[in-house]
Amino acid sequence: MVKKNTCIFISGYGSNLQTLIKKSRDYNFPAKIKLVISNNLNAKGIFHAKKNSIPYYIVNTQKRNYDYELLKEIKKYKISLICLAGYMKIIPDRFIKNFRKKIINVHPSLLPKYKGLKTYERVIKNKDIVTGCTIHYVSKNLDSGQIILQKKFFVKKDDDISVLKHKTQKLERKAFFESIIQIFRYT
Ligand code: GRF
């Protein structure tokens, strides 16, 4: 199988990155992780890139026109798909337009519910019965692009923020994996 070159953007732990690197070794998985981008020099996730000899690039989002340099870097690797996996910065609209390929994001709620931050807090505050995660295409409005896949679970009475986070992130890893298969198989 000819695998599509994929780039993962991270800001922190990179648990989604870790799983994707592992899964990408499956013969049948359609993506190969060619590049990791982090906006945070100290992101723990960079360790996974280093350990697996995957090139990584630290982007300085404070720099004017940083998106041009970033795009130049990404183009070197002939990237077909960008996965935002815990990337905590907004992607400039100009970058989305210039990249012209697919960009997907993982979000820890059942969109369109709870766009933005503090999703677990809002689930608890509103006494939601069900929550989960969403994989969606990235568009110019935050957490608003077309939904690819969602995974849900029932919230238990005693679930606190850390329990919700744990359960949601477990589903995120599965959802990412399945979405990438879906994207490359059906589009
Ligand atoms: C994920 O839960 C994602 O939904 C959120 O940030 C978290 C990052 O996790 N936006 P990791 O860096 O992949 O461990």
mmCIF file with all atom_site columns, C-alpha atoms and ligand atoms in Angstrom:
data_model
loop_
_atom_site.group_PDB
_atom_site.id
_atom_site.type_symbol
_atom_site.label_atom_id
_atom_site.label_alt_id
_atom_site.label_comp_id
_atom_site.label_asym_id
_atom_site.label_entity_id
_atom_site.label_seq_id
_atom_site.pdbx_PDB_ins_code
_atom_site.Cartn_x
_atom_site.Cartn_y
_atom_site.Cartn_z
_atom_site.occupancy
_atom_site.B_iso_or_equiv
_atom_site.pdbx_formal_charge
_atom_site.auth_seq_id
_atom_site.auth_comp_id
_atom_site.auth_asym_id
_atom_site.auth_atom_id
_atom_site.pdbx_PDB_model_num
ATOM   1   C CA . MET A 1 1   ? 0.000   0.000  0.000  1.00 0.00 ? 1   MET A CA 1
ATOM   2   C CA . VAL A 1 2   ? 1.273   3.467  -0.867 1.00 0.00 ? 2   VAL A CA 1
ATOM   3   C CA . LYS A 1 3   ? 0.910   5.458  2.319  1.00 0.00 ? 3   LYS A CA 1
ATOM   4   C CA . LYS A 1 4   ? 0.022   9.142  2.314  1.00 0.00 ? 4   LYS A CA 1
ATOM   5   C CA . ASN A 1 5   ? 2.453   11.523 3.947  1.00 0.00 ? 5   ASN A CA 1
ATOM   6   C CA . THR A 1 6   ? 0.927   12.930 7.094  1.00 0.00 ? 6   THR A CA 1
ATOM   7   C CA . CYS A 1 7   ? 2.003   15.693 9.443  1.00 0.00 ? 7   CYS A CA 1
ATOM   8   C CA . ILE A 1 8   ? 0.947   15.930 13.094 1.00 0.00 ? 8   ILE A CA 1
ATOM   9   C CA . PHE A 1 9   ? 0.710   19.229 14.967 1.00 0.00 ? 9   PHE A CA 1
ATOM   10  C CA . ILE A 1 10  ? 1.089   19.095 18.757 1.00 0.00 ? 10  ILE A CA 1
ATOM   11  C CA . SER A 1 11  ? 1.449   21.436 21.724 1.00 0.00 ? 11  SER A CA 1
ATOM   12  C CA . GLY A 1 12  ? 1.745   19.117 24.711 1.00 0.00 ? 12  GLY A CA 1
ATOM   13  C CA . TYR A 1 13  ? 1.876   15.472 25.680 1.00 0.00 ? 13  TYR A CA 1
ATOM   14  C CA . GLY A 1 14  ? 1.348   13.984 22.252 1.00 0.00 ? 14  GLY A CA 1
ATOM   15  C CA . SER A 1 15  ? -0.569  10.902 23.358 1.00 0.00 ? 15  SER A CA 1
ATOM   16  C CA . ASN A 1 16  ? -2.527  11.038 20.098 1.00 0.00 ? 16  ASN A CA 1
ATOM   17  C CA . LEU A 1 17  ? 0.757   11.407 18.232 1.00 0.00 ? 17  LEU A CA 1
ATOM   18  C CA . GLN A 1 18  ? 2.179   8.385  20.024 1.00 0.00 ? 18  GLN A CA 1
ATOM   19  C CA . THR A 1 19  ? -0.798  6.225  19.029 1.00 0.00 ? 19  THR A CA 1
ATOM   20  C CA . LEU A 1 20  ? -0.745  7.449  15.440 1.00 0.00 ? 20  LEU A CA 1
ATOM   21  C CA . ILE A 1 21  ? 2.961   6.659  15.104 1.00 0.00 ? 21  ILE A CA 1
ATOM   22  C CA . LYS A 1 22  ? 2.264   3.163  16.415 1.00 0.00 ? 22  LYS A CA 1
ATOM   23  C CA . LYS A 1 23  ? -0.768  2.620  14.183 1.00 0.00 ? 23  LYS A CA 1
ATOM   24  C CA . SER A 1 24  ? 1.001   3.973  11.122 1.00 0.00 ? 24  SER A CA 1
ATOM   25  C CA . ARG A 1 25  ? 3.283   0.963  11.269 1.00 0.00 ? 25  ARG A CA 1
ATOM   26  C CA . ASP A 1 26  ? 0.342   -1.334 10.422 1.00 0.00 ? 26  ASP A CA 1
ATOM   27  C CA . TYR A 1 27  ? 0.640   -2.493 6.885  1.00 0.00 ? 27  TYR A CA 1
ATOM   28  C CA . ASN A 1 28  ? -2.956  -1.517 6.134  1.00 0.00 ? 28  ASN A CA 1
ATOM   29  C CA . PHE A 1 29  ? -2.953  1.907  7.739  1.00 0.00 ? 29  PHE A CA 1
ATOM   30  C CA . PRO A 1 30  ? -3.026  4.475  4.922  1.00 0.00 ? 30  PRO A CA 1
ATOM   31  C CA . ALA A 1 31  ? -0.880  7.188  6.540  1.00 0.00 ? 31  ALA A CA 1
ATOM   32  C CA . LYS A 1 32  ? 2.804   7.561  7.256  1.00 0.00 ? 32  LYS A CA 1
ATOM   33  C CA . ILE A 1 33  ? 3.877   10.157 9.831  1.00 0.00 ? 33  ILE A CA 1
ATOM   34  C CA . LYS A 1 34  ? 6.532   12.172 8.037  1.00 0.00 ? 34  LYS A CA 1
ATOM   35  C CA . LEU A 1 35  ? 6.719   15.317 10.135 1.00 0.00 ? 35  LEU A CA 1
ATOM   36  C CA . VAL A 1 36  ? 5.760   16.638 13.569 1.00 0.00 ? 36  VAL A CA 1
ATOM   37  C CA . ILE A 1 37  ? 5.121   20.337 14.194 1.00 0.00 ? 37  ILE A CA 1
ATOM   38  C CA . SER A 1 38  ? 5.052   21.848 17.669 1.00 0.00 ? 38  SER A CA 1
ATOM   39  C CA . ASN A 1 39  ? 4.435   25.432 18.712 1.00 0.00 ? 39  ASN A CA 1
ATOM   40  C CA . ASN A 1 40  ? 5.981   24.599 22.055 1.00 0.00 ? 40  ASN A CA 1
ATOM   41  C CA . LEU A 1 41  ? 9.674   23.864 22.360 1.00 0.00 ? 41  LEU A CA 1
ATOM   42  C CA . ASN A 1 42  ? 9.047   22.008 25.605 1.00 0.00 ? 42  ASN A CA 1
ATOM   43  C CA . ALA A 1 43  ? 6.160   19.851 24.368 1.00 0.00 ? 43  ALA A CA 1
ATOM   44  C CA . LYS A 1 44  ? 6.580   16.367 25.814 1.00 0.00 ? 44  LYS A CA 1
ATOM   45  C CA . GLY A 1 45  ? 5.278   14.952 22.539 1.00 0.00 ? 45  GLY A CA 1
ATOM   46  C CA . ILE A 1 46  ? 8.495   15.898 20.735 1.00 0.00 ? 46  ILE A CA 1
ATOM   47  C CA . PHE A 1 47  ? 10.032  12.953 22.536 1.00 0.00 ? 47  PHE A CA 1
ATOM   48  C CA . HIS A 1 48  ? 7.885   10.589 20.428 1.00 0.00 ? 48  HIS A CA 1
ATOM   49  C CA . ALA A 1 49  ? 9.139   12.206 17.235 1.00 0.00 ? 49  ALA A CA 1
ATOM   50  C CA . LYS A 1 50  ? 12.766  11.932 18.370 1.00 0.00 ? 50  LYS A CA 1
ATOM   51  C CA . LYS A 1 51  ? 12.367  8.367  19.561 1.00 0.00 ? 51  LYS A CA 1
ATOM   52  C CA . ASN A 1 52  ? 10.919  7.316  16.224 1.00 0.00 ? 52  ASN A CA 1
ATOM   53  C CA . SER A 1 53  ? 13.347  9.371  14.105 1.00 0.00 ? 53  SER A CA 1
ATOM   54  C CA . ILE A 1 54  ? 10.571  11.527 12.729 1.00 0.00 ? 54  ILE A CA 1
ATOM   55  C CA . PRO A 1 55  ? 11.679  15.041 11.755 1.00 0.00 ? 55  PRO A CA 1
ATOM   56  C CA . TYR A 1 56  ? 10.134  17.784 13.861 1.00 0.00 ? 56  TYR A CA 1
ATOM   57  C CA . TYR A 1 57  ? 9.858   21.515 13.462 1.00 0.00 ? 57  TYR A CA 1
ATOM   58  C CA . ILE A 1 58  ? 9.236   24.089 16.173 1.00 0.00 ? 58  ILE A CA 1
ATOM   59  C CA . VAL A 1 59  ? 7.040   26.881 14.936 1.00 0.00 ? 59  VAL A CA 1
ATOM   60  C CA . ASN A 1 60  ? 7.188   30.338 16.486 1.00 0.00 ? 60  ASN A CA 1
ATOM   61  C CA . THR A 1 61  ? 3.636   31.585 16.152 1.00 0.00 ? 61  THR A CA 1
ATOM   62  C CA . GLN A 1 62  ? 4.680   35.013 17.508 1.00 0.00 ? 62  GLN A CA 1
ATOM   63  C CA . LYS A 1 63  ? 6.700   35.672 14.376 1.00 0.00 ? 63  LYS A CA 1
ATOM   64  C CA . ARG A 1 64  ? 5.070   37.734 11.647 1.00 0.00 ? 64  ARG A CA 1
ATOM   65  C CA . ASN A 1 65  ? 4.065   35.626 8.631  1.00 0.00 ? 65  ASN A CA 1
ATOM   66  C CA . TYR A 1 66  ? 5.150   32.461 10.416 1.00 0.00 ? 66  TYR A CA 1
ATOM   67  C CA . ASP A 1 67  ? 2.591   30.529 8.412  1.00 0.00 ? 67  ASP A CA 1
ATOM   68  C CA . TYR A 1 68  ? 4.556   31.046 5.180  1.00 0.00 ? 68  TYR A CA 1
ATOM   69  C CA . GLU A 1 69  ? 7.673   29.438 6.667  1.00 0.00 ? 69  GLU A CA 1
ATOM   70  C CA . LEU A 1 70  ? 5.587   26.662 8.121  1.00 0.00 ? 70  LEU A CA 1
ATOM   71  C CA . LEU A 1 71  ? 3.960   25.933 4.800  1.00 0.00 ? 71  LEU A CA 1
ATOM   72  C CA . LYS A 1 72  ? 7.353   25.895 3.092  1.00 0.00 ? 72  LYS A CA 1
ATOM   73  C CA . GLU A 1 73  ? 8.572   23.307 5.593  1.00 0.00 ? 73  GLU A CA 1
ATOM   74  C CA . ILE A 1 74  ? 5.466   21.168 5.165  1.00 0.00 ? 74  ILE A CA 1
ATOM   75  C CA . LYS A 1 75  ? 5.694   21.276 1.377  1.00 0.00 ? 75  LYS A CA 1
ATOM   76  C CA . LYS A 1 76  ? 9.189   19.762 1.551  1.00 0.00 ? 76  LYS A CA 1
ATOM   77  C CA . TYR A 1 77  ? 7.598   16.564 2.820  1.00 0.00 ? 77  TYR A CA 1
ATOM   78  C CA . LYS A 1 78  ? 4.771   16.391 0.270  1.00 0.00 ? 78  LYS A CA 1
ATOM   79  C CA . ILE A 1 79  ? 2.171   16.227 3.025  1.00 0.00 ? 79  ILE A CA 1
ATOM   80  C CA . SER A 1 80  ? -1.349  15.114 2.072  1.00 0.00 ? 80  SER A CA 1
ATOM   81  C CA . LEU A 1 81  ? -2.954  15.418 5.491  1.00 0.00 ? 81  LEU A CA 1
ATOM   82  C CA . ILE A 1 82  ? -2.384  17.511 8.600  1.00 0.00 ? 82  ILE A CA 1
ATOM   83  C CA . CYS A 1 83  ? -3.740  16.225 11.913 1.00 0.00 ? 83  CYS A CA 1
ATOM   84  C CA . LEU A 1 84  ? -4.067  18.714 14.741 1.00 0.00 ? 84  LEU A CA 1
ATOM   85  C CA . ALA A 1 85  ? -3.580  16.455 17.736 1.00 0.00 ? 85  ALA A CA 1
ATOM   86  C CA . GLY A 1 86  ? -3.770  18.628 20.815 1.00 0.00 ? 86  GLY A CA 1
ATOM   87  C CA . TYR A 1 87  ? -2.449  21.669 18.942 1.00 0.00 ? 87  TYR A CA 1
ATOM   88  C CA . MET A 1 88  ? -3.565  24.615 21.037 1.00 0.00 ? 88  MET A CA 1
ATOM   89  C CA . LYS A 1 89  ? -3.201  27.441 18.520 1.00 0.00 ? 89  LYS A CA 1
ATOM   90  C CA . ILE A 1 90  ? -5.651  28.662 15.930 1.00 0.00 ? 90  ILE A CA 1
ATOM   91  C CA . ILE A 1 91  ? -4.566  27.863 12.370 1.00 0.00 ? 91  ILE A CA 1
ATOM   92  C CA . PRO A 1 92  ? -4.577  31.061 10.290 1.00 0.00 ? 92  PRO A CA 1
ATOM   93  C CA . ASP A 1 93  ? -7.180  31.119 7.551  1.00 0.00 ? 93  ASP A CA 1
ATOM   94  C CA . ARG A 1 94  ? -4.464  31.986 5.023  1.00 0.00 ? 94  ARG A CA 1
ATOM   95  C CA . PHE A 1 95  ? -2.576  28.793 5.917  1.00 0.00 ? 95  PHE A CA 1
ATOM   96  C CA . ILE A 1 96  ? -5.724  26.686 5.438  1.00 0.00 ? 96  ILE A CA 1
ATOM   97  C CA . LYS A 1 97  ? -6.294  28.247 2.021  1.00 0.00 ? 97  LYS A CA 1
ATOM   98  C CA . ASN A 1 98  ? -2.663  27.912 0.896  1.00 0.00 ? 98  ASN A CA 1
ATOM   99  C CA . PHE A 1 99  ? -2.201  24.338 2.080  1.00 0.00 ? 99  PHE A CA 1
ATOM   100 C CA . ARG A 1 100 ? -5.065  23.173 -0.157 1.00 0.00 ? 100 ARG A CA 1
ATOM   101 C CA . LYS A 1 101 ? -5.076  19.641 1.314  1.00 0.00 ? 101 LYS A CA 1
ATOM   102 C CA . LYS A 1 102 ? -7.000  18.250 4.243  1.00 0.00 ? 102 LYS A CA 1
ATOM   103 C CA . ILE A 1 103 ? -6.528  19.451 7.811  1.00 0.00 ? 103 ILE A CA 1
ATOM   104 C CA . ILE A 1 104 ? -8.349  17.642 10.608 1.00 0.00 ? 104 ILE A CA 1
ATOM   105 C CA . ASN A 1 105 ? -8.652  18.329 14.330 1.00 0.00 ? 105 ASN A CA 1
ATOM   106 C CA . VAL A 1 106 ? -9.605  16.365 17.414 1.00 0.00 ? 106 VAL A CA 1
ATOM   107 C CA . HIS A 1 107 ? -11.884 18.092 19.896 1.00 0.00 ? 107 HIS A CA 1
ATOM   108 C CA . PRO A 1 108 ? -12.836 16.762 23.350 1.00 0.00 ? 108 PRO A CA 1
ATOM   109 C CA . SER A 1 109 ? -16.609 17.256 23.115 1.00 0.00 ? 109 SER A CA 1
ATOM   110 C CA . LEU A 1 110 ? -19.525 16.313 20.924 1.00 0.00 ? 110 LEU A CA 1
ATOM   111 C CA . LEU A 1 111 ? -19.442 19.306 18.604 1.00 0.00 ? 111 LEU A CA 1
ATOM   112 C CA . PRO A 1 112 ? -21.227 21.600 18.004 1.00 0.00 ? 112 PRO A CA 1
ATOM   113 C CA . LYS A 1 113 ? -21.512 21.458 21.777 1.00 0.00 ? 113 LYS A CA 1
ATOM   114 C CA . TYR A 1 114 ? -18.695 23.130 23.716 1.00 0.00 ? 114 TYR A CA 1
ATOM   115 C CA . LYS A 1 115 ? -16.389 24.687 21.164 1.00 0.00 ? 115 LYS A CA 1
ATOM   116 C CA . GLY A 1 116 ? -13.166 26.092 22.611 1.00 0.00 ? 116 GLY A CA 1
ATOM   117 C CA . LEU A 1 117 ? -11.627 25.279 25.979 1.00 0.00 ? 117 LEU A CA 1
ATOM   118 C CA . LYS A 1 118 ? -12.849 23.815 29.294 1.00 0.00 ? 118 LYS A CA 1
ATOM   119 C CA . THR A 1 119 ? -15.109 21.235 27.710 1.00 0.00 ? 119 THR A CA 1
ATOM   120 C CA . TYR A 1 120 ? -15.058 18.820 30.673 1.00 0.00 ? 120 TYR A CA 1
ATOM   121 C CA . GLU A 1 121 ? -15.979 21.586 33.113 1.00 0.00 ? 121 GLU A CA 1
ATOM   122 C CA . ARG A 1 122 ? -18.992 22.432 30.954 1.00 0.00 ? 122 ARG A CA 1
ATOM   123 C CA . VAL A 1 123 ? -20.104 18.793 30.702 1.00 0.00 ? 123 VAL A CA 1
ATOM   124 C CA . ILE A 1 124 ? -20.118 18.580 34.513 1.00 0.00 ? 124 ILE A CA 1
ATOM   125 C CA . LYS A 1 125 ? -21.721 21.983 35.043 1.00 0.00 ? 125 LYS A CA 1
ATOM   126 C CA . ASN A 1 126 ? -24.571 21.154 32.663 1.00 0.00 ? 126 ASN A CA 1
ATOM   127 C CA . LYS A 1 127 ? -24.996 17.641 34.069 1.00 0.00 ? 127 LYS A CA 1
ATOM   128 C CA . ASP A 1 128 ? -24.729 16.117 30.599 1.00 0.00 ? 128 ASP A CA 1
ATOM   129 C CA . ILE A 1 129 ? -25.602 12.454 30.347 1.00 0.00 ? 129 ILE A CA 1
ATOM   130 C CA . VAL A 1 130 ? -23.490 11.804 27.273 1.00 0.00 ? 130 VAL A CA 1
ATOM   131 C CA . THR A 1 131 ? -20.186 13.268 26.092 1.00 0.00 ? 131 THR A CA 1
ATOM   132 C CA . GLY A 1 132 ? -17.338 12.241 23.823 1.00 0.00 ? 132 GLY A CA 1
ATOM   133 C CA . CYS A 1 133 ? -15.017 13.506 21.141 1.00 0.00 ? 133 CYS A CA 1
ATOM   134 C CA . THR A 1 134 ? -15.172 14.773 17.589 1.00 0.00 ? 134 THR A CA 1
ATOM   135 C CA . ILE A 1 135 ? -12.836 14.577 14.630 1.00 0.00 ? 135 ILE A CA 1
ATOM   136 C CA . HIS A 1 136 ? -13.622 17.333 12.146 1.00 0.00 ? 136 HIS A CA 1
ATOM   137 C CA . TYR A 1 137 ? -12.166 19.194 9.204  1.00 0.00 ? 137 TYR A CA 1
ATOM   138 C CA . VAL A 1 138 ? -10.548 22.499 10.085 1.00 0.00 ? 138 VAL A CA 1
ATOM   139 C CA . SER A 1 139 ? -12.241 25.572 8.698  1.00 0.00 ? 139 SER A CA 1
ATOM   140 C CA . LYS A 1 140 ? -11.729 29.250 9.376  1.00 0.00 ? 140 LYS A CA 1
ATOM   141 C CA . ASN A 1 141 ? -14.112 29.270 12.349 1.00 0.00 ? 141 ASN A CA 1
ATOM   142 C CA . LEU A 1 142 ? -12.938 27.584 15.538 1.00 0.00 ? 142 LEU A CA 1
ATOM   143 C CA . ASP A 1 143 ? -14.135 23.968 15.997 1.00 0.00 ? 143 ASP A CA 1
ATOM   144 C CA . SER A 1 144 ? -16.756 24.431 13.300 1.00 0.00 ? 144 SER A CA 1
ATOM   145 C CA . GLY A 1 145 ? -15.658 22.451 10.234 1.00 0.00 ? 145 GLY A CA 1
ATOM   146 C CA . GLN A 1 146 ? -17.463 19.437 8.829  1.00 0.00 ? 146 GLN A CA 1
ATOM   147 C CA . ILE A 1 147 ? -17.644 16.540 11.268 1.00 0.00 ? 147 ILE A CA 1
ATOM   148 C CA . ILE A 1 148 ? -15.949 13.318 10.194 1.00 0.00 ? 148 ILE A CA 1
ATOM   149 C CA . LEU A 1 149 ? -16.579 11.104 13.191 1.00 0.00 ? 149 LEU A CA 1
ATOM   150 C CA . GLN A 1 150 ? -17.780 11.239 16.793 1.00 0.00 ? 150 GLN A CA 1
ATOM   151 C CA . LYS A 1 151 ? -17.440 8.792  19.657 1.00 0.00 ? 151 LYS A CA 1
ATOM   152 C CA . LYS A 1 152 ? -19.601 8.930  22.770 1.00 0.00 ? 152 LYS A CA 1
ATOM   153 C CA . PHE A 1 153 ? -19.860 7.552  26.264 1.00 0.00 ? 153 PHE A CA 1
ATOM   154 C CA . PHE A 1 154 ? -22.295 7.888  29.156 1.00 0.00 ? 154 PHE A CA 1
ATOM   155 C CA . VAL A 1 155 ? -21.209 10.223 31.934 1.00 0.00 ? 155 VAL A CA 1
ATOM   156 C CA . LYS A 1 156 ? -21.420 8.607  35.364 1.00 0.00 ? 156 LYS A CA 1
ATOM   157 C CA . LYS A 1 157 ? -22.588 10.560 38.386 1.00 0.00 ? 157 LYS A CA 1
ATOM   158 C CA . ASP A 1 158 ? -19.157 10.571 39.999 1.00 0.00 ? 158 ASP A CA 1
ATOM   159 C CA . ASP A 1 159 ? -17.104 11.309 36.884 1.00 0.00 ? 159 ASP A CA 1
ATOM   160 C CA . ASP A 1 160 ? -14.878 14.290 37.643 1.00 0.00 ? 160 ASP A CA 1
ATOM   161 C CA . ILE A 1 161 ? -12.730 16.266 35.201 1.00 0.00 ? 161 ILE A CA 1
ATOM   162 C CA . SER A 1 162 ? -9.829  13.825 35.270 1.00 0.00 ? 162 SER A CA 1
ATOM   163 C CA . VAL A 1 163 ? -12.108 10.806 34.700 1.00 0.00 ? 163 VAL A CA 1
ATOM   164 C CA . LEU A 1 164 ? -13.871 12.546 31.817 1.00 0.00 ? 164 LEU A CA 1
ATOM   165 C CA . LYS A 1 165 ? -10.519 13.514 30.331 1.00 0.00 ? 165 LYS A CA 1
ATOM   166 C CA . HIS A 1 166 ? -9.222  9.977  30.586 1.00 0.00 ? 166 HIS A CA 1
ATOM   167 C CA . LYS A 1 167 ? -12.334 8.460  28.987 1.00 0.00 ? 167 LYS A CA 1
ATOM   168 C CA . THR A 1 168 ? -12.503 11.099 26.260 1.00 0.00 ? 168 THR A CA 1
ATOM   169 C CA . GLN A 1 169 ? -8.847  10.820 25.330 1.00 0.00 ? 169 GLN A CA 1
ATOM   170 C CA . LYS A 1 170 ? -9.109  7.046  25.064 1.00 0.00 ? 170 LYS A CA 1
ATOM   171 C CA . LEU A 1 171 ? -11.868 7.536  22.501 1.00 0.00 ? 171 LEU A CA 1
ATOM   172 C CA . GLU A 1 172 ? -9.954  10.311 20.717 1.00 0.00 ? 172 GLU A CA 1
ATOM   173 C CA . ARG A 1 173 ? -7.165  7.920  19.856 1.00 0.00 ? 173 ARG A CA 1
ATOM   174 C CA . LYS A 1 174 ? -9.599  5.450  18.287 1.00 0.00 ? 174 LYS A CA 1
ATOM   175 C CA . ALA A 1 175 ? -11.494 8.209  16.509 1.00 0.00 ? 175 ALA A CA 1
ATOM   176 C CA . PHE A 1 176 ? -8.325  9.632  14.956 1.00 0.00 ? 176 PHE A CA 1
ATOM   177 C CA . PHE A 1 177 ? -7.271  6.258  13.689 1.00 0.00 ? 177 PHE A CA 1
ATOM   178 C CA . GLU A 1 178 ? -10.673 5.472  12.169 1.00 0.00 ? 178 GLU A CA 1
ATOM   179 C CA . SER A 1 179 ? -11.061 8.933  10.646 1.00 0.00 ? 179 SER A CA 1
ATOM   180 C CA . ILE A 1 180 ? -7.759  8.703  8.803  1.00 0.00 ? 180 ILE A CA 1
ATOM   181 C CA . ILE A 1 181 ? -8.770  5.348  7.344  1.00 0.00 ? 181 ILE A CA 1
ATOM   182 C CA . GLN A 1 182 ? -12.122 6.833  6.351  1.00 0.00 ? 182 GLN A CA 1
ATOM   183 C CA . ILE A 1 183 ? -10.550 9.916  4.749  1.00 0.00 ? 183 ILE A CA 1
ATOM   184 C CA . PHE A 1 184 ? -8.105  8.025  2.596  1.00 0.00 ? 184 PHE A CA 1
ATOM   185 C CA . ARG A 1 185 ? -10.516 5.240  1.707  1.00 0.00 ? 185 ARG A CA 1
ATOM   186 C CA . TYR A 1 186 ? -13.543 7.283  0.731  1.00 0.00 ? 186 TYR A CA 1
ATOM   187 C CA . THR A 1 187 ? -12.304 10.687 -0.425 1.00 0.00 ? 187 THR A CA 1
HETATM 188 C C1 . GRF B 2 .   ? -6.567  16.192 23.478 1.00 0.00 ? 1   GRF B C1 1
HETATM 189 O O1 . GRF B 2 .   ? -7.437  15.702 24.439 1.00 0.00 ? 1   GRF B O1 1
HETATM 190 C C2 . GRF B 2 .   ? -7.285  17.151 22.583 1.00 0.00 ? 1   GRF B C2 1
HETATM 191 O O2 . GRF B 2 .   ? -8.636  16.928 22.499 1.00 0.00 ? 1   GRF B O2 1
HETATM 192 C C3 . GRF B 2 .   ? -7.042  18.469 23.250 1.00 0.00 ? 1   GRF B C3 1
HETATM 193 O O3 . GRF B 2 .   ? -5.751  18.371 23.768 1.00 0.00 ? 1   GRF B O3 1
HETATM 194 C C4 . GRF B 2 .   ? -5.489  17.033 24.132 1.00 0.00 ? 1   GRF B C4 1
HETATM 195 C C5 . GRF B 2 .   ? -4.120  16.718 23.703 1.00 0.00 ? 1   GRF B C5 1
HETATM 196 O O4 . GRF B 2 .   ? -3.683  15.475 23.985 1.00 0.00 ? 1   GRF B O4 1
HETATM 197 N N1 . GRF B 2 .   ? -7.270  19.543 22.324 1.00 0.00 ? 1   GRF B N1 1
HETATM 198 P P1 . GRF B 2 .   ? -2.280  14.908 23.519 1.00 0.00 ? 1   GRF B P1 1
HETATM 199 O O5 . GRF B 2 .   ? -1.276  16.050 23.404 1.00 0.00 ? 1   GRF B O5 1
HETATM 200 O O6 . GRF B 2 .   ? -2.463  14.187 22.206 1.00 0.00 ? 1   GRF B O6 1
HETATM 201 O O7 . GRF B 2 .   ? -1.868  13.962 24.614 1.00 0.00 ? 1   GRF B O7 1
#
